[in-house]
């Protein structure tokens, strides 16, 4: 009798493990820090000609692979200012060749402002690229290899989901352009090995520009995500990944985000390593706290929906940069869905007589992922191909005096369409097209929003006033399919 019982218990235990519907998870990481010996590495963010002098902490590509019911999803986070869509397509091509079976790969950049220039905009001079093509191609390959390693490392796993939305979280985000809306939601996903109970990976989704070190810093660093990962890995083990969320205009720079150093009881100095460390530790602690009340989820399937889209390019700065080769051929323009490399010569107010790319659109992508358990959606992931203003995600778009298109229709608000408790928003997902700004808040012409004395910052780093609408409509289309 005793023996029979043991056997049946064993069978019951074994069946789900062998079933096609057991969640599998694997993680892998690789260092992608550029070698500084004998070459000039331009740091991305802030402005031109900021040359790297040293490495404070390594930059990483980190990938988490999830597999269930024959669907494999790989989420990679990379410590870079951004990767263009063409780079992501290259990475996917290489990944598909090496990967067993079919899998869907998402590559999101953390947007660190202390890493190499992978967009080209931060070279020695405004129209000289900062991209080192050889290095960037090697990074693309490294990301693909890391994604493959994550897939190969997959083992039966348990999934935990957690969130924190305490109002005080907004104190960790600074916004200085109206409306003063933030997106203070922290989402955490943890995967544990079924065999050992050990953590495979923990993914943290939070919104803040990784630029704590500021423009004076010339040392390579992942910025505060480095300390988030260090904290989380110390607590739980495994590989920690940080995904930046709705980071348009959201920054920990300045006095709005004041962190008291427990050792000195003084506010950590702006632009200091200590402030980056304190912010990273704080986000890590919040992730740990959220995980204490995590929900264990038995996934049945992962649903993946993806859409390619085109958004009109208005920004003359980007057109001139493209014609000058600043993007190193990695962000081509399109007309009617076809690559369009045509140029002409124009006289522009601030730039003089310049070569100008005339293609109409940029090409990009949005993805919507649903985790399904018991036939119901339990978690969602939406990718945003740039830096989205939080009011487009969290709500609170406003019409202002001084706006260039005060009557423009409002874009859909992302979280109004998402339906689950765990809403991961991966900013700079598969592309970096710059700021996504609500059209009614678009302001390139005086008078300025709210009759401000000076223009607001933002439009200069945006594709144009229609990009947000294209991206959000495409996403809402995927969500409501
Ligand atoms: Zn930015």
Short mmCIF file of N, CA, C and O in Angstrom, two decimals, residues 327-402:
data_model
loop_
_atom_site.label_atom_id
_atom_site.label_comp_id
_atom_site.label_asym_id
_atom_site.label_seq_id
_atom_site.Cartn_x
_atom_site.Cartn_y
_atom_site.Cartn_z
N UNK A 327 23.59 58.58 -38.53
CA UNK A 327 23.00 57.33 -38.04
C UNK A 327 23.69 56.09 -38.63
O UNK A 327 23.25 54.96 -38.39
N UNK A 328 24.73 56.33 -39.41
CA UNK A 328 25.55 55.24 -39.98
C UNK A 328 24.70 54.22 -40.74
O UNK A 328 24.97 53.02 -40.71
N UNK A 329 23.64 54.68 -41.38
CA UNK A 329 22.80 53.81 -42.19
C UNK A 329 21.88 52.91 -41.38
O UNK A 329 21.25 52.00 -41.92
N UNK A 330 21.78 53.18 -40.07
CA UNK A 330 21.00 52.29 -39.20
C UNK A 330 19.60 52.81 -38.91
O UNK A 330 18.84 52.18 -38.18
N UNK A 331 19.25 53.98 -39.45
CA UNK A 331 17.87 54.48 -39.30
C UNK A 331 17.41 55.08 -40.63
O UNK A 331 17.25 56.31 -40.75
N UNK A 332 17.20 54.23 -41.64
CA UNK A 332 16.82 54.77 -42.96
C UNK A 332 15.42 55.37 -42.93
O UNK A 332 14.60 55.02 -42.07
N UNK A 333 15.15 56.25 -43.88
CA UNK A 333 13.79 56.79 -44.04
C UNK A 333 13.05 55.94 -45.08
O UNK A 333 13.67 55.26 -45.90
N UNK A 334 11.74 56.02 -45.00
CA UNK A 334 10.87 55.23 -45.88
C UNK A 334 9.82 56.13 -46.51
O UNK A 334 9.42 57.13 -45.91
N UNK A 335 9.41 55.76 -47.72
CA UNK A 335 8.24 56.41 -48.33
C UNK A 335 7.35 55.29 -48.87
O UNK A 335 7.85 54.40 -49.56
N UNK A 336 6.09 55.34 -48.55
CA UNK A 336 5.13 54.29 -48.95
C UNK A 336 5.64 52.89 -48.59
O UNK A 336 5.49 51.95 -49.36
N UNK A 337 6.28 52.77 -47.44
CA UNK A 337 6.71 51.46 -46.96
C UNK A 337 7.99 50.94 -47.60
O UNK A 337 8.41 49.82 -47.31
N UNK A 338 8.64 51.74 -48.44
CA UNK A 338 9.90 51.32 -49.08
C UNK A 338 11.03 52.22 -48.62
O UNK A 338 10.83 53.43 -48.48
N UNK A 339 12.24 51.66 -48.44
CA UNK A 339 13.37 52.50 -48.07
C UNK A 339 13.57 53.63 -49.09
O UNK A 339 13.43 53.39 -50.29
N UNK A 340 13.84 54.81 -48.60
CA UNK A 340 13.96 55.98 -49.49
C UNK A 340 15.17 56.80 -49.04
O UNK A 340 15.13 57.52 -48.06
N UNK A 341 16.26 56.67 -49.80
CA UNK A 341 17.52 57.34 -49.42
C UNK A 341 17.68 58.69 -50.13
O UNK A 341 18.76 59.28 -50.10
N UNK A 342 16.60 59.18 -50.75
CA UNK A 342 16.75 60.42 -51.53
C UNK A 342 17.05 61.63 -50.63
O UNK A 342 16.65 61.68 -49.47
N UNK A 343 17.79 62.56 -51.21
CA UNK A 343 18.18 63.78 -50.49
C UNK A 343 18.06 64.97 -51.43
O UNK A 343 18.02 64.82 -52.64
N UNK A 344 17.99 66.16 -50.85
CA UNK A 344 18.20 67.38 -51.62
C UNK A 344 18.99 68.36 -50.75
O UNK A 344 19.45 67.99 -49.66
N UNK A 345 19.18 69.56 -51.24
CA UNK A 345 19.97 70.54 -50.48
C UNK A 345 19.04 71.66 -50.04
O UNK A 345 18.22 72.13 -50.83
N UNK A 346 19.16 72.05 -48.79
CA UNK A 346 18.27 73.10 -48.27
C UNK A 346 19.03 74.11 -47.44
O UNK A 346 20.08 73.82 -46.89
N UNK A 347 18.44 75.30 -47.35
CA UNK A 347 18.97 76.33 -46.45
C UNK A 347 18.12 76.32 -45.20
O UNK A 347 16.92 76.59 -45.25
N UNK A 348 18.74 75.97 -44.08
CA UNK A 348 17.98 75.92 -42.82
C UNK A 348 18.49 77.01 -41.89
O UNK A 348 19.70 77.29 -41.85
N UNK A 349 17.57 77.61 -41.14
CA UNK A 349 17.92 78.76 -40.29
C UNK A 349 19.18 78.58 -39.45
O UNK A 349 20.09 79.39 -39.50
N UNK A 350 19.24 77.48 -38.72
CA UNK A 350 20.36 77.35 -37.77
C UNK A 350 21.56 76.61 -38.37
O UNK A 350 22.66 76.67 -37.81
N UNK A 351 21.37 75.93 -39.50
CA UNK A 351 22.43 75.05 -40.02
C UNK A 351 23.04 75.54 -41.33
O UNK A 351 24.07 75.03 -41.75
N UNK A 352 22.39 76.51 -42.00
CA UNK A 352 22.91 76.98 -43.28
C UNK A 352 22.53 76.03 -44.40
O UNK A 352 21.52 75.32 -44.33
N UNK A 353 23.38 75.96 -45.45
CA UNK A 353 23.09 75.10 -46.61
C UNK A 353 23.52 73.67 -46.30
O UNK A 353 24.70 73.40 -46.09
N UNK A 354 22.57 72.76 -46.27
CA UNK A 354 22.88 71.38 -45.85
C UNK A 354 22.17 70.36 -46.73
O UNK A 354 21.15 70.65 -47.36
N UNK A 355 22.74 69.16 -46.76
CA UNK A 355 22.10 68.01 -47.40
C UNK A 355 20.96 67.55 -46.49
O UNK A 355 21.10 67.53 -45.26
N UNK A 356 19.84 67.17 -47.11
CA UNK A 356 18.61 66.94 -46.36
C UNK A 356 17.93 65.68 -46.88
O UNK A 356 17.62 65.57 -48.07
N UNK A 357 17.69 64.71 -46.00
CA UNK A 357 17.00 63.47 -46.41
C UNK A 357 15.51 63.76 -46.59
O UNK A 357 14.90 64.39 -45.73
N UNK A 358 14.93 63.27 -47.67
CA UNK A 358 13.55 63.65 -47.99
C UNK A 358 12.54 62.51 -47.85
O UNK A 358 11.35 62.72 -48.09
N UNK A 359 12.99 61.31 -47.51
CA UNK A 359 12.03 60.22 -47.29
C UNK A 359 10.99 60.64 -46.26
O UNK A 359 11.26 61.48 -45.40
N UNK A 360 9.82 60.04 -46.33
CA UNK A 360 8.70 60.57 -45.53
C UNK A 360 8.67 60.08 -44.09
O UNK A 360 8.43 60.83 -43.15
N UNK A 361 8.91 58.78 -43.91
CA UNK A 361 8.61 58.16 -42.60
C UNK A 361 9.83 57.46 -41.99
O UNK A 361 10.79 57.18 -42.68
N UNK A 362 9.68 57.12 -40.72
CA UNK A 362 10.57 56.13 -40.13
C UNK A 362 9.75 54.86 -39.92
O UNK A 362 8.54 54.91 -39.79
N UNK A 363 10.47 53.74 -39.92
CA UNK A 363 9.81 52.46 -39.70
C UNK A 363 10.10 52.01 -38.28
O UNK A 363 11.24 52.13 -37.80
N UNK A 364 9.09 51.48 -37.60
CA UNK A 364 9.34 50.98 -36.25
C UNK A 364 8.33 49.87 -35.93
O UNK A 364 7.64 49.38 -36.83
N UNK A 365 8.26 49.49 -34.66
CA UNK A 365 7.43 48.33 -34.29
C UNK A 365 6.89 48.51 -32.88
O UNK A 365 7.54 49.12 -32.04
N UNK A 366 5.71 47.97 -32.65
CA UNK A 366 5.21 47.84 -31.28
C UNK A 366 4.82 46.38 -31.05
O UNK A 366 4.42 45.69 -31.98
N UNK A 367 4.96 45.93 -29.81
CA UNK A 367 4.59 44.56 -29.45
C UNK A 367 3.66 44.58 -28.25
O UNK A 367 3.80 45.43 -27.36
N UNK A 368 2.76 43.62 -28.24
CA UNK A 368 1.89 43.44 -27.09
C UNK A 368 1.91 41.96 -26.72
O UNK A 368 1.63 41.10 -27.55
N UNK A 369 2.26 41.69 -25.49
CA UNK A 369 2.39 40.32 -25.00
C UNK A 369 1.39 40.13 -23.87
O UNK A 369 1.25 41.00 -23.02
N UNK A 370 0.74 38.97 -23.88
CA UNK A 370 -0.16 38.65 -22.77
C UNK A 370 0.27 37.33 -22.14
O UNK A 370 0.51 36.36 -22.86
N UNK A 371 0.39 37.33 -20.83
CA UNK A 371 0.57 36.08 -20.10
C UNK A 371 -0.83 35.57 -19.75
O UNK A 371 -1.61 36.30 -19.14
N UNK A 372 -1.10 34.33 -20.12
CA UNK A 372 -2.44 33.80 -19.92
C UNK A 372 -2.38 32.66 -18.90
O UNK A 372 -1.54 31.77 -19.01
N UNK A 373 -3.28 32.72 -17.92
CA UNK A 373 -3.39 31.66 -16.92
C UNK A 373 -4.85 31.36 -16.71
O UNK A 373 -5.65 32.28 -16.50
N UNK A 374 -5.22 30.09 -16.78
CA UNK A 374 -6.63 29.72 -16.61
C UNK A 374 -7.50 30.46 -17.60
O UNK A 374 -8.60 30.92 -17.27
N UNK A 375 -7.01 30.61 -18.80
CA UNK A 375 -7.73 31.27 -19.91
C UNK A 375 -7.94 32.77 -19.71
O UNK A 375 -8.63 33.42 -20.50
N UNK A 376 -7.39 33.32 -18.65
CA UNK A 376 -7.53 34.77 -18.44
C UNK A 376 -6.16 35.44 -18.54
O UNK A 376 -5.15 34.83 -18.18
N UNK A 377 -6.14 36.66 -19.00
CA UNK A 377 -4.89 37.42 -19.05
C UNK A 377 -4.50 37.79 -17.62
O UNK A 377 -5.33 38.28 -16.85
N UNK A 378 -3.23 37.51 -17.25
CA UNK A 378 -2.79 37.86 -15.89
C UNK A 378 -1.72 38.94 -15.89
O UNK A 378 -1.49 39.60 -14.88
N UNK A 379 -1.03 39.10 -16.99
CA UNK A 379 0.01 40.13 -17.07
C UNK A 379 0.18 40.53 -18.53
O UNK A 379 -0.16 39.77 -19.44
N UNK A 380 0.67 41.74 -18.73
CA UNK A 380 0.87 42.24 -20.09
C UNK A 380 2.21 42.94 -20.21
O UNK A 380 2.72 43.51 -19.24
N UNK A 381 2.73 42.90 -21.42
CA UNK A 381 3.94 43.65 -21.73
C UNK A 381 3.66 44.45 -22.99
O UNK A 381 3.18 43.89 -23.98
N UNK A 382 3.92 45.74 -22.95
CA UNK A 382 3.80 46.57 -24.15
C UNK A 382 5.16 47.19 -24.43
O UNK A 382 5.81 47.69 -23.51
N UNK A 383 5.60 47.13 -25.68
CA UNK A 383 6.87 47.80 -26.00
C UNK A 383 6.57 49.15 -26.63
O UNK A 383 5.64 49.30 -27.42
N UNK A 384 7.38 50.11 -26.24
CA UNK A 384 7.28 51.48 -26.76
C UNK A 384 8.62 51.77 -27.44
O UNK A 384 9.66 51.69 -26.79
N UNK A 385 8.62 52.14 -28.73
CA UNK A 385 9.89 52.28 -29.44
C UNK A 385 10.61 53.61 -29.18
O UNK A 385 11.22 54.16 -30.09
N UNK A 386 10.53 54.11 -27.96
CA UNK A 386 11.20 55.37 -27.65
C UNK A 386 10.92 55.78 -26.23
O UNK A 386 10.63 54.94 -25.37
N UNK A 387 11.02 57.10 -26.00
CA UNK A 387 10.84 57.66 -24.66
C UNK A 387 9.48 58.34 -24.62
O UNK A 387 9.31 59.45 -25.11
N UNK A 388 8.52 57.66 -24.00
CA UNK A 388 7.14 58.16 -24.04
C UNK A 388 6.86 59.05 -22.83
O UNK A 388 7.30 58.77 -21.71
N UNK A 389 6.15 60.16 -23.09
CA UNK A 389 5.76 61.02 -21.98
C UNK A 389 4.77 60.25 -21.11
O UNK A 389 3.84 59.61 -21.63
N UNK A 390 4.93 60.32 -19.79
CA UNK A 390 4.12 59.48 -18.90
C UNK A 390 2.62 59.72 -19.00
O UNK A 390 1.84 58.80 -18.75
N UNK A 391 2.22 60.94 -19.38
CA UNK A 391 0.76 61.18 -19.47
C UNK A 391 0.12 60.36 -20.58
O UNK A 391 -1.10 60.15 -20.58
N UNK A 392 0.91 59.88 -21.54
CA UNK A 392 0.37 59.03 -22.60
C UNK A 392 0.21 57.59 -22.12
O UNK A 392 -0.46 56.78 -22.75
N UNK A 393 0.84 57.27 -21.01
CA UNK A 393 0.76 55.91 -20.46
C UNK A 393 -0.20 55.89 -19.27
O UNK A 393 -1.05 55.03 -19.14
N UNK A 394 -0.06 56.91 -18.42
CA UNK A 394 -0.78 56.92 -17.15
C UNK A 394 -2.03 57.80 -17.19
O UNK A 394 -2.84 57.78 -16.28
N UNK A 395 -2.17 58.62 -18.21
CA UNK A 395 -3.29 59.58 -18.30
C UNK A 395 -2.89 60.95 -17.80
O UNK A 395 -1.91 61.09 -17.05
N UNK A 396 -3.66 61.97 -18.20
CA UNK A 396 -3.37 63.33 -17.74
C UNK A 396 -2.85 64.26 -18.81
O UNK A 396 -2.26 65.29 -18.51
N UNK A 397 -3.09 63.92 -20.09
CA UNK A 397 -2.72 64.84 -21.17
C UNK A 397 -3.56 66.11 -21.02
O UNK A 397 -4.74 66.04 -20.72
N UNK A 398 -2.91 67.27 -21.24
CA UNK A 398 -3.63 68.54 -21.03
C UNK A 398 -3.54 69.43 -22.27
O UNK A 398 -2.54 69.41 -22.98
N UNK A 399 -4.57 70.24 -22.48
CA UNK A 399 -4.52 71.28 -23.53
C UNK A 399 -4.04 72.56 -22.88
O UNK A 399 -4.54 72.97 -21.85
N UNK A 400 -3.04 73.20 -23.50
CA UNK A 400 -2.43 74.39 -22.91
C UNK A 400 -2.49 75.58 -23.85
O UNK A 400 -2.40 75.42 -25.07
N UNK A 401 -2.56 76.76 -23.28
CA UNK A 401 -2.31 77.99 -24.01
C UNK A 401 -0.88 77.93 -24.53
O UNK A 401 0.02 77.51 -23.81
N UNK A 402 -0.70 78.29 -25.79
CA UNK A 402 0.66 78.31 -26.33
C UNK A 402 1.01 77.07 -27.14
O UNK A 402 2.02 77.06 -27.84
#
